[in-house]
Every structure is written in structure tokens, then in C-alpha cells.
Amino acid sequence: MIMSTNIFKIIIFLALAHASNGGCDVNDWPRSCLANFRIGKQKCEPCESGRYGCNCSENCPNNTYGPGCYTFCDCPEDEFCDPMVGCMNTTTTTHTTRAETTQQGLNTPTNNISSSPRKKIGN
């Protein structure tokens, strides 16, 4: 009886440990992937730059960047650590482009309606 209770406790402990890391300990696509991988369409795929963790669910911690957040930033004062690419100048300007569209008018035929004065009948 004591042996079965201990086995039960071990099973519960393992189940809780598995749940606490979100199941990231097994590469079992499509159900789960290892940490720093996400479930892709046909396989487990590495996290994109700036993300890490179980199914890439976390942003990189401060002062880290890149795939899996393994690289540390050591930025000068006038730069900040971007989680995707590393140190970036704080005065970086983002240029946006505007797509222009032209609209062609519809060629609808116009009816030339002419009217003639009506004759008043009666008074």
C-alpha cells in the first residue's frame, strides 16, 4: 500500500512538472515542441528573432535579442536593445511609403433627353 502511494505521488509530481513547463520537454509535433521552437504547419520550427520559450510565447528579456534570446546587448547610452536585432540608435527614423492608387471613372453612357414645352390643355 505504501509503495502504491509513493508511485502515485511520483506520477502526480511528474504530471505537474510536465504541466509547469507547458510540455516543452518533448519534440512531439504536432502536439508539442521543445522550448524555443513553435508548432509549425509540418514540423517544429525555431522561434523567430526576439522570441523564446514554449511555443515561442515570450518576448526576449531586457538586454537580450535574437533567435532564442541567447545574445546579450551592450548598447551605448544613445542606443537601446531591440529584441529582434540588438542595439539600435534611439534616433532611428522609420520611413513609411504610401501606395497611391488611381481610380478610373466608369464609362457610363449618358442619355440625351430633350424636352419640348408641353401644351397647356384647357384654361
mmCIF file of C-alpha atoms in Angstrom:
data_model
loop_
_atom_site.group_PDB
_atom_site.id
_atom_site.type_symbol
_atom_site.label_atom_id
_atom_site.label_comp_id
_atom_site.label_asym_id
_atom_site.label_seq_id
_atom_site.Cartn_x
_atom_site.Cartn_y
_atom_site.Cartn_z
ATOM 1 C CA MET A 1 0.000 0.000 0.000
ATOM 2 C CA ILE A 2 2.845 2.419 0.852
ATOM 3 C CA MET A 3 4.580 1.502 -2.410
ATOM 4 C CA SER A 4 1.482 2.322 -4.487
ATOM 5 C CA THR A 5 1.025 5.626 -2.627
ATOM 6 C CA ASN A 6 4.620 6.603 -3.403
ATOM 7 C CA ILE A 7 4.197 5.658 -7.058
ATOM 8 C CA PHE A 8 1.008 7.720 -7.179
ATOM 9 C CA LYS A 9 2.865 10.712 -5.672
ATOM 10 C CA ILE A 10 5.646 10.343 -8.235
ATOM 11 C CA ILE A 11 3.127 10.237 -11.078
ATOM 12 C CA ILE A 12 1.392 13.361 -9.754
ATOM 13 C CA PHE A 13 4.758 15.130 -9.378
ATOM 14 C CA LEU A 14 5.782 14.255 -12.936
ATOM 15 C CA ALA A 15 2.418 15.378 -14.307
ATOM 16 C CA LEU A 16 2.706 18.722 -12.512
ATOM 17 C CA ALA A 17 6.294 19.187 -13.654
ATOM 18 C CA HIS A 18 5.238 18.464 -17.225
ATOM 19 C CA ALA A 19 2.359 20.955 -16.971
ATOM 20 C CA SER A 20 4.543 23.678 -15.444
ATOM 21 C CA ASN A 21 6.829 23.872 -18.476
ATOM 22 C CA GLY A 22 3.914 23.622 -20.895
ATOM 23 C CA GLY A 23 5.036 20.269 -22.262
ATOM 24 C CA CYS A 24 8.177 21.706 -23.860
ATOM 25 C CA ASP A 25 10.341 18.758 -22.912
ATOM 26 C CA VAL A 26 9.330 16.582 -25.869
ATOM 27 C CA ASN A 27 9.545 17.240 -29.585
ATOM 28 C CA ASP A 28 6.237 15.584 -30.436
ATOM 29 C CA TRP A 29 4.866 17.553 -33.394
ATOM 30 C CA PRO A 30 2.007 18.481 -33.774
ATOM 31 C CA ARG A 31 1.181 18.238 -30.064
ATOM 32 C CA SER A 32 4.285 19.884 -28.598
ATOM 33 C CA CYS A 33 7.755 21.146 -29.409
ATOM 34 C CA LEU A 34 10.870 21.685 -27.347
ATOM 35 C CA ALA A 35 11.465 25.076 -25.737
ATOM 36 C CA ASN A 36 12.499 27.773 -28.251
ATOM 37 C CA PHE A 37 10.541 26.044 -31.010
ATOM 38 C CA ARG A 38 6.956 26.555 -32.118
ATOM 39 C CA ILE A 39 4.447 24.230 -33.678
ATOM 40 C CA GLY A 40 4.661 24.814 -37.421
ATOM 41 C CA LYS A 41 2.495 23.558 -40.271
ATOM 42 C CA GLN A 42 4.598 20.453 -40.907
ATOM 43 C CA LYS A 43 7.195 20.365 -38.114
ATOM 44 C CA CYS A 44 8.538 22.134 -35.047
ATOM 45 C CA GLU A 45 10.164 25.377 -36.183
ATOM 46 C CA PRO A 46 12.695 27.590 -34.354
ATOM 47 C CA CYS A 47 11.404 30.750 -32.694
ATOM 48 C CA GLU A 48 11.651 33.898 -34.750
ATOM 49 C CA SER A 49 14.152 36.504 -33.629
ATOM 50 C CA GLY A 50 13.085 38.252 -30.423
ATOM 51 C CA ARG A 51 11.024 35.348 -29.055
ATOM 52 C CA TYR A 52 11.762 32.327 -26.848
ATOM 53 C CA GLY A 53 10.146 29.738 -24.610
ATOM 54 C CA CYS A 54 7.461 27.142 -25.010
ATOM 55 C CA ASN A 55 5.893 27.654 -28.445
ATOM 56 C CA CYS A 56 7.812 30.979 -28.666
ATOM 57 C CA SER A 57 5.308 32.551 -26.284
ATOM 58 C CA GLU A 58 7.693 35.008 -24.586
ATOM 59 C CA ASN A 59 9.453 38.177 -25.727
ATOM 60 C CA CYS A 60 13.196 38.345 -25.076
ATOM 61 C CA PRO A 61 14.082 39.584 -21.578
ATOM 62 C CA ASN A 62 15.655 43.044 -21.295
ATOM 63 C CA ASN A 63 19.114 43.357 -22.854
ATOM 64 C CA THR A 64 18.869 40.130 -24.847
ATOM 65 C CA TYR A 65 17.996 39.625 -28.502
ATOM 66 C CA GLY A 66 17.966 37.302 -31.469
ATOM 67 C CA PRO A 67 16.678 33.780 -32.037
ATOM 68 C CA GLY A 68 16.131 32.157 -28.646
ATOM 69 C CA CYS A 69 17.302 35.404 -26.950
ATOM 70 C CA TYR A 70 20.796 33.965 -26.460
ATOM 71 C CA THR A 71 22.694 37.150 -27.357
ATOM 72 C CA PHE A 72 23.250 39.956 -24.844
ATOM 73 C CA CYS A 73 23.156 43.652 -25.715
ATOM 74 C CA ASP A 74 25.863 46.033 -24.544
ATOM 75 C CA CYS A 75 24.487 49.217 -26.057
ATOM 76 C CA PRO A 76 25.887 52.745 -25.683
ATOM 77 C CA GLU A 77 23.677 55.332 -23.964
ATOM 78 C CA ASP A 78 22.203 56.649 -27.215
ATOM 79 C CA GLU A 79 21.023 53.178 -28.272
ATOM 80 C CA PHE A 80 18.505 50.657 -26.992
ATOM 81 C CA CYS A 81 18.346 46.874 -27.190
ATOM 82 C CA ASP A 82 15.791 45.769 -29.752
ATOM 83 C CA PRO A 83 14.759 42.152 -29.016
ATOM 84 C CA MET A 84 14.921 41.245 -32.702
ATOM 85 C CA VAL A 85 18.173 42.840 -33.905
ATOM 86 C CA GLY A 86 20.124 44.105 -30.882
ATOM 87 C CA CYS A 87 21.429 47.636 -30.356
ATOM 88 C CA MET A 88 19.622 50.349 -32.295
ATOM 89 C CA ASN A 89 20.029 54.105 -32.322
ATOM 90 C CA THR A 90 17.250 55.851 -30.406
ATOM 91 C CA THR A 91 17.010 58.489 -33.124
ATOM 92 C CA THR A 92 16.328 55.960 -35.870
ATOM 93 C CA THR A 93 13.699 57.297 -38.213
ATOM 94 C CA THR A 94 11.166 54.965 -39.668
ATOM 95 C CA HIS A 95 10.305 55.751 -43.250
ATOM 96 C CA THR A 96 6.903 54.775 -44.430
ATOM 97 C CA THR A 97 5.811 54.637 -48.001
ATOM 98 C CA ARG A 98 2.365 55.436 -49.230
ATOM 99 C CA ALA A 99 0.931 53.464 -52.056
ATOM 100 C CA GLU A 100 -1.033 55.603 -54.450
ATOM 101 C CA THR A 101 -3.948 54.151 -56.248
ATOM 102 C CA THR A 102 -5.704 55.602 -59.224
ATOM 103 C CA GLN A 103 -9.342 55.098 -59.841
ATOM 104 C CA GLN A 104 -10.603 55.047 -63.351
ATOM 105 C CA GLY A 105 -14.033 56.511 -63.884
ATOM 106 C CA LEU A 106 -16.753 54.292 -65.154
ATOM 107 C CA ASN A 107 -17.749 54.992 -68.728
ATOM 108 C CA THR A 108 -21.489 55.129 -68.458
ATOM 109 C CA PRO A 109 -23.443 56.235 -71.472
ATOM 110 C CA THR A 110 -25.463 59.366 -70.993
ATOM 111 C CA ASN A 111 -28.939 59.563 -72.420
ATOM 112 C CA ASN A 112 -29.502 62.736 -74.327
ATOM 113 C CA ILE A 113 -33.006 63.585 -73.361
ATOM 114 C CA SER A 114 -34.566 66.532 -74.984
ATOM 115 C CA SER A 115 -37.740 68.002 -73.765
ATOM 116 C CA SER A 116 -40.175 70.157 -75.541
ATOM 117 C CA PRO A 117 -42.568 72.518 -73.880
ATOM 118 C CA ARG A 118 -45.927 70.982 -73.162
ATOM 119 C CA LYS A 119 -49.018 72.495 -74.484
ATOM 120 C CA LYS A 120 -51.411 73.535 -71.833
ATOM 121 C CA ILE A 121 -54.780 71.945 -72.397
ATOM 122 C CA GLY A 122 -57.778 73.656 -71.046
ATOM 123 C CA ASN A 123 -57.713 77.008 -69.364
#
